[in-house]
Coordinates of C-alpha atoms and ligand atoms in Angstrom, one line a residue:
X1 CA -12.8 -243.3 212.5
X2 CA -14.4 -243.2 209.0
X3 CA -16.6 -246.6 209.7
X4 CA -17.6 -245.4 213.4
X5 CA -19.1 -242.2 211.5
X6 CA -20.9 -244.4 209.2
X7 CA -22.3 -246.5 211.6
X8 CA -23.8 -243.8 213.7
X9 CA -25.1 -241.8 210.6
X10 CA -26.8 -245.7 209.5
X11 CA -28.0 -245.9 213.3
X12 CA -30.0 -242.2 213.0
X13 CA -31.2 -242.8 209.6
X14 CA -33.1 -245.7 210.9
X15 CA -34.3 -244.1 214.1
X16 CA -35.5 -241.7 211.9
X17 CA -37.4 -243.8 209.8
X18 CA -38.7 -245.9 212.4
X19 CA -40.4 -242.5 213.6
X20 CA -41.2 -241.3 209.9
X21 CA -42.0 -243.9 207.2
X22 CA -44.9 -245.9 209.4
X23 CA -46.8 -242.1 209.5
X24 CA -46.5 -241.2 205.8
X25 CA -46.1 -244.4 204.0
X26 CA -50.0 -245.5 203.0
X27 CA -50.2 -248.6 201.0
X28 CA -51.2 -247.1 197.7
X29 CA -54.0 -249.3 196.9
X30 CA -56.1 -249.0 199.8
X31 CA -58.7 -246.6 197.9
X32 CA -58.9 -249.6 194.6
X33 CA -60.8 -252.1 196.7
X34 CA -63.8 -249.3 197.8
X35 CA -63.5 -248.0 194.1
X36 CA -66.0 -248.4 191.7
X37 CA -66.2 -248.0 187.8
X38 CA -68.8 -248.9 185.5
X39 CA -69.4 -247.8 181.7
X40 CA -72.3 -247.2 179.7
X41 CA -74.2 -247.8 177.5
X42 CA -73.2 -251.9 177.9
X43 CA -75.0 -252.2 174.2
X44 CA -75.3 -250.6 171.0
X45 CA -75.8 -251.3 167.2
X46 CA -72.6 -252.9 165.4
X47 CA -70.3 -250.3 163.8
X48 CA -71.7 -247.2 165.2
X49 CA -70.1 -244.6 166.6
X50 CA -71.6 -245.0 170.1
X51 CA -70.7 -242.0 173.1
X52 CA -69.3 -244.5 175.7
X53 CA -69.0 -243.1 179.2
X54 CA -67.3 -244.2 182.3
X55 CA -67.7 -243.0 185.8
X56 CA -65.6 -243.4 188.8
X57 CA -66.9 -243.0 192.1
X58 CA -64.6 -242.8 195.0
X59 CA -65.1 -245.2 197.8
X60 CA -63.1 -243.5 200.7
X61 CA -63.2 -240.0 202.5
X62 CA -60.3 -238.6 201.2
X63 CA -59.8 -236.7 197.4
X64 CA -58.7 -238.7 194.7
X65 CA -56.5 -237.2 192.3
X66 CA -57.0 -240.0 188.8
X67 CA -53.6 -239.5 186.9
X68 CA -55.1 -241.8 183.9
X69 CA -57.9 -244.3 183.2
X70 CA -56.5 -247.1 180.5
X71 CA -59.6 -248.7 178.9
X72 CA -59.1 -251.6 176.5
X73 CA -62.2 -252.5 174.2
X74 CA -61.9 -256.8 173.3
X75 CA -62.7 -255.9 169.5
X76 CA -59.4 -254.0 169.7
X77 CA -55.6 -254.9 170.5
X78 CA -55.1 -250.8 171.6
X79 CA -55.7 -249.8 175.2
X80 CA -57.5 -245.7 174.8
X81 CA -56.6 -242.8 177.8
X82 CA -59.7 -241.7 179.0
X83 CA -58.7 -238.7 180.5
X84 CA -57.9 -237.5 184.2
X85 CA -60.0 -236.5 187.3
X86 CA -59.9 -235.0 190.4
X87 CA -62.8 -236.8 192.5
X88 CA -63.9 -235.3 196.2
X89 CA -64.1 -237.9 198.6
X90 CA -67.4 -240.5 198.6
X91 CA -67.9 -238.5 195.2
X92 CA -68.1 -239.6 191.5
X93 CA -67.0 -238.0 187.9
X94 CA -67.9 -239.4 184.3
X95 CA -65.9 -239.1 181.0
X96 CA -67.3 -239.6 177.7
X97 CA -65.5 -240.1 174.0
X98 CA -66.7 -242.0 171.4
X99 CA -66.2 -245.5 169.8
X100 CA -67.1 -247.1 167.4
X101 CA -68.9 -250.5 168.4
X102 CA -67.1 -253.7 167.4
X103 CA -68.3 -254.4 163.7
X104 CA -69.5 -257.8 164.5
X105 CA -72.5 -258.2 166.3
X106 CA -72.0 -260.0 169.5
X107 CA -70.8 -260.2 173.1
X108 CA -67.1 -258.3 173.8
X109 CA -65.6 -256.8 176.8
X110 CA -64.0 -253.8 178.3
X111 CA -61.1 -253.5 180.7
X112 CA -60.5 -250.8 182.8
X113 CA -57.5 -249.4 184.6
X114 CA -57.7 -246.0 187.2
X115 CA -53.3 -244.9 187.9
X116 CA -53.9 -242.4 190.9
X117 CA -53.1 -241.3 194.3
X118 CA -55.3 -240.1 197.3
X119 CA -54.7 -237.5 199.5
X120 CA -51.8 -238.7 202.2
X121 CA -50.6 -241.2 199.7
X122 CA -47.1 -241.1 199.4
X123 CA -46.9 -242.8 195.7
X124 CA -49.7 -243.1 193.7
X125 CA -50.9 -246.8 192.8
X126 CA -52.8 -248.5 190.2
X127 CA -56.2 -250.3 190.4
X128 CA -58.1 -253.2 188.2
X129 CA -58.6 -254.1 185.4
X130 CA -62.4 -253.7 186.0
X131 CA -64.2 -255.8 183.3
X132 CA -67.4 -255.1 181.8
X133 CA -69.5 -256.5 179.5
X134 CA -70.6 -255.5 176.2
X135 CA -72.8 -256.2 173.2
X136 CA -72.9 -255.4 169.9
X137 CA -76.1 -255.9 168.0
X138 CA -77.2 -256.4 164.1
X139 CA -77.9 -253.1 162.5
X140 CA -78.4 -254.6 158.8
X141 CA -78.7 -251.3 157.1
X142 CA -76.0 -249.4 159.5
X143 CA -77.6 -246.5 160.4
X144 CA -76.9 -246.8 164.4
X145 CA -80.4 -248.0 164.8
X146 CA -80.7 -252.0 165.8
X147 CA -82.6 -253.9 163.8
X148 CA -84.3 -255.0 166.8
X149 CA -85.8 -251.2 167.8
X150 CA -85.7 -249.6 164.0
X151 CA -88.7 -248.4 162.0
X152 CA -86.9 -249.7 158.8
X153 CA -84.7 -252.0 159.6
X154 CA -83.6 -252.2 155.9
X155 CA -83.4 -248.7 155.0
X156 CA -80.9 -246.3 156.9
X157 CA -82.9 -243.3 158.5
X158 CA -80.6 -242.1 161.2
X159 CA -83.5 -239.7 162.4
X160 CA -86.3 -242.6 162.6
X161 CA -88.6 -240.0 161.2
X162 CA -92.0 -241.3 161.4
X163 CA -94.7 -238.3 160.4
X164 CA -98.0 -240.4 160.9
X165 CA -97.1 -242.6 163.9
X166 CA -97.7 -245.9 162.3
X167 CA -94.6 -247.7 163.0
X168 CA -92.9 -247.1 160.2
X169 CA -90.2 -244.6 159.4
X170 CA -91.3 -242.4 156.6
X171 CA -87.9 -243.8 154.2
X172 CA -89.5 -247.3 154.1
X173 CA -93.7 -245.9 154.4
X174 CA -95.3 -246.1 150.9
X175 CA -97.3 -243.3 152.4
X176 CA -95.7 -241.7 155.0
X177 CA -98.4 -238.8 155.5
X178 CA -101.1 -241.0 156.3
X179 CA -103.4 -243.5 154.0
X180 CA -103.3 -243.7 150.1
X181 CA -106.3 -241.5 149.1
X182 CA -107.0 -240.5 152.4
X183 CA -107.3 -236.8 151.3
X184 CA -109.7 -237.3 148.5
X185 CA -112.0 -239.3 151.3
X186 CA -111.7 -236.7 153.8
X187 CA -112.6 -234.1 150.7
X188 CA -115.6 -236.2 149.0
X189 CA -117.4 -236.5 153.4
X190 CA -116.9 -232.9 153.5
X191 CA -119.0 -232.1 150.4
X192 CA -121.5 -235.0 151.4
X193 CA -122.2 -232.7 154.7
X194 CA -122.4 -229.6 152.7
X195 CA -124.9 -231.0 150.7
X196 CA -126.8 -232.5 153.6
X197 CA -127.3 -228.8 154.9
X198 CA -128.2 -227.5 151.3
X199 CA -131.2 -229.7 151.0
X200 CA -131.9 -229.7 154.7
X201 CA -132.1 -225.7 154.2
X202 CA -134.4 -225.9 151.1
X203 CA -136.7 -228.5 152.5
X204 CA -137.6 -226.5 155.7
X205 CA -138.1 -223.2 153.3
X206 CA -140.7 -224.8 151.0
X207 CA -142.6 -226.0 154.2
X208 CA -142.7 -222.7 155.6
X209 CA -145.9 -220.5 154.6
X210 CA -145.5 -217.4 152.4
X211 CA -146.7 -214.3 154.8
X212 CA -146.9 -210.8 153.5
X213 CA -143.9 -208.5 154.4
X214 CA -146.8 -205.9 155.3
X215 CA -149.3 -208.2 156.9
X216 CA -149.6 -207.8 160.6
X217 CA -148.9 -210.9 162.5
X218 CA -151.7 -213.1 162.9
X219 CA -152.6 -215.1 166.1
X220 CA -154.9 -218.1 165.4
X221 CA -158.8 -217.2 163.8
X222 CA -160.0 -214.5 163.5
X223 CA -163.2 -213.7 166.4
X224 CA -167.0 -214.5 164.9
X225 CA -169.4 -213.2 167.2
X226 CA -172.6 -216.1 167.2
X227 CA -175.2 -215.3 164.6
X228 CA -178.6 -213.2 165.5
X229 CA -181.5 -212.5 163.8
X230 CA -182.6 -209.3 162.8
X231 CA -184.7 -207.8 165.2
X232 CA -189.2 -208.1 164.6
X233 CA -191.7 -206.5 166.9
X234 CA -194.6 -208.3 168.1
X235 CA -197.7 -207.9 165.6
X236 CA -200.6 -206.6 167.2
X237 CA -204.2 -208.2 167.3
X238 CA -206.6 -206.5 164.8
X239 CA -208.4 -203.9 166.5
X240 CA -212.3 -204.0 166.3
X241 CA -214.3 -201.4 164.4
X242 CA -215.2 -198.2 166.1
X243 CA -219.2 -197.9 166.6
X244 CA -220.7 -194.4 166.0
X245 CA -221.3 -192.0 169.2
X246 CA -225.4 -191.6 169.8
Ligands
CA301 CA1 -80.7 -249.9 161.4
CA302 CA1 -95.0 -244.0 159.0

């Protein structure tokens, strides 16, 4: 009586699944293949702490929910969490800490491990690793700047100050302002042009004739009407003498 009870309750639990477990049992790692995840930056100066991001964009329609991303750097034996996320379907999201860079220059790598489930999912699964490459480069005086890209490769200046553009950060310029006596130059050219105008000025007064305050302008000569002799009437002939009346 017991084993016929058995048997039938055996027989309806796997009618029951055979109904059930094909609808809501979705192979967990059907979103890893369509999943991407890259990191940046992919290199960076030896031994600096360097804000290393990773983004995961999901590959499939449905909502990812990212329980944990395990990230293993080569230069270390520890794998890091890099935190959870909830991702909308087709979309992305980034994290960001920061490392610091293997202390030997040279090429490492990075693995990468998403543990989540998408929306349906009946467990959640695991994906990867995803590898990426990385490389550390010389930074002889360890101030985060590669030797390759810094303005005093020899001198640490975080900042990469450089006040008068030449190339070279003002720690390592012997004259970081501009050019050694470059102000008494600029100083002695402006005097040269003030002089310049001085004489200039004095010249053009000494040319210029002395006019009374009080005298009235005066336009070219003064008019001279043609000379003309004084006036002399016509002498007359000498008038015979007068004879006596008979
Ligand atoms: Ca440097
Ligand atoms: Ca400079």
């Amino acid at each position: 009586m017991g084993r016929g009870r058995t048997v039938c309750l055996l027989g309806v639990l796997v009618i029951v699944s055979a109904f059930v477990l094909p609808v809501t049992r979705v192979s967990a790692s059907h979103w890893c293949s369509p999943l991407r995840v890259a990191i940046s930056p992919t290199t960076g100066a030896a031994g600096a702490v360097t804000p290393f991001a990773i983004t995961v964009t999901n590959g499939i329609g449905d909502s990812l929910d990212i329980s944990e991303i395990s990230v293993r750097f080569s230069w270390e034996t520890n794998s890091w969490s890099w935190g959870t996320m909830t991702i909308a379907g087709y979309g992305s999201d980034t994290n960001t800490f920061s490392k610091t860079f293997a202390s030997a220059p040279g090429d490492y790598y990075v693995e990468i491990t998403v543990t989540g489930q998408a929306v349906g999912d009946y467990f959640s699964g695991t994906c990867g690793p995803f590898n990426g490459s990385l490389r550390a480069l010389a930074d002889s005086d360890g101030d985060g700047v590669p030797n390759a890209t810094d303005n005093c490769p020899s001198v640490s200046n975080p900042s990469q100050a450089d006040t008068d553009h030449n190339g070279v950060g003002d720690a390592c310029d012997s004259s970081p302002v501009g050019t050694a006596g470059g102000g008494i130059v600029l100083l002695l050219a402006i005097v040269g042009i003030v002089v310049m105008i001085v004489v200039a000025v004095v010249v053009v007064a000494r040319r210029k004739p002395s006019v009374p305050p009080t005298s009235p302008p005066m336009y070219g000569t003064p008019y001279q009407p043609p000379y003309q002799a004084p006036y002399q009437p016509p002498q007359q002939p000498p008038q015979p003498p007068q004879q006596p009346l008979p």
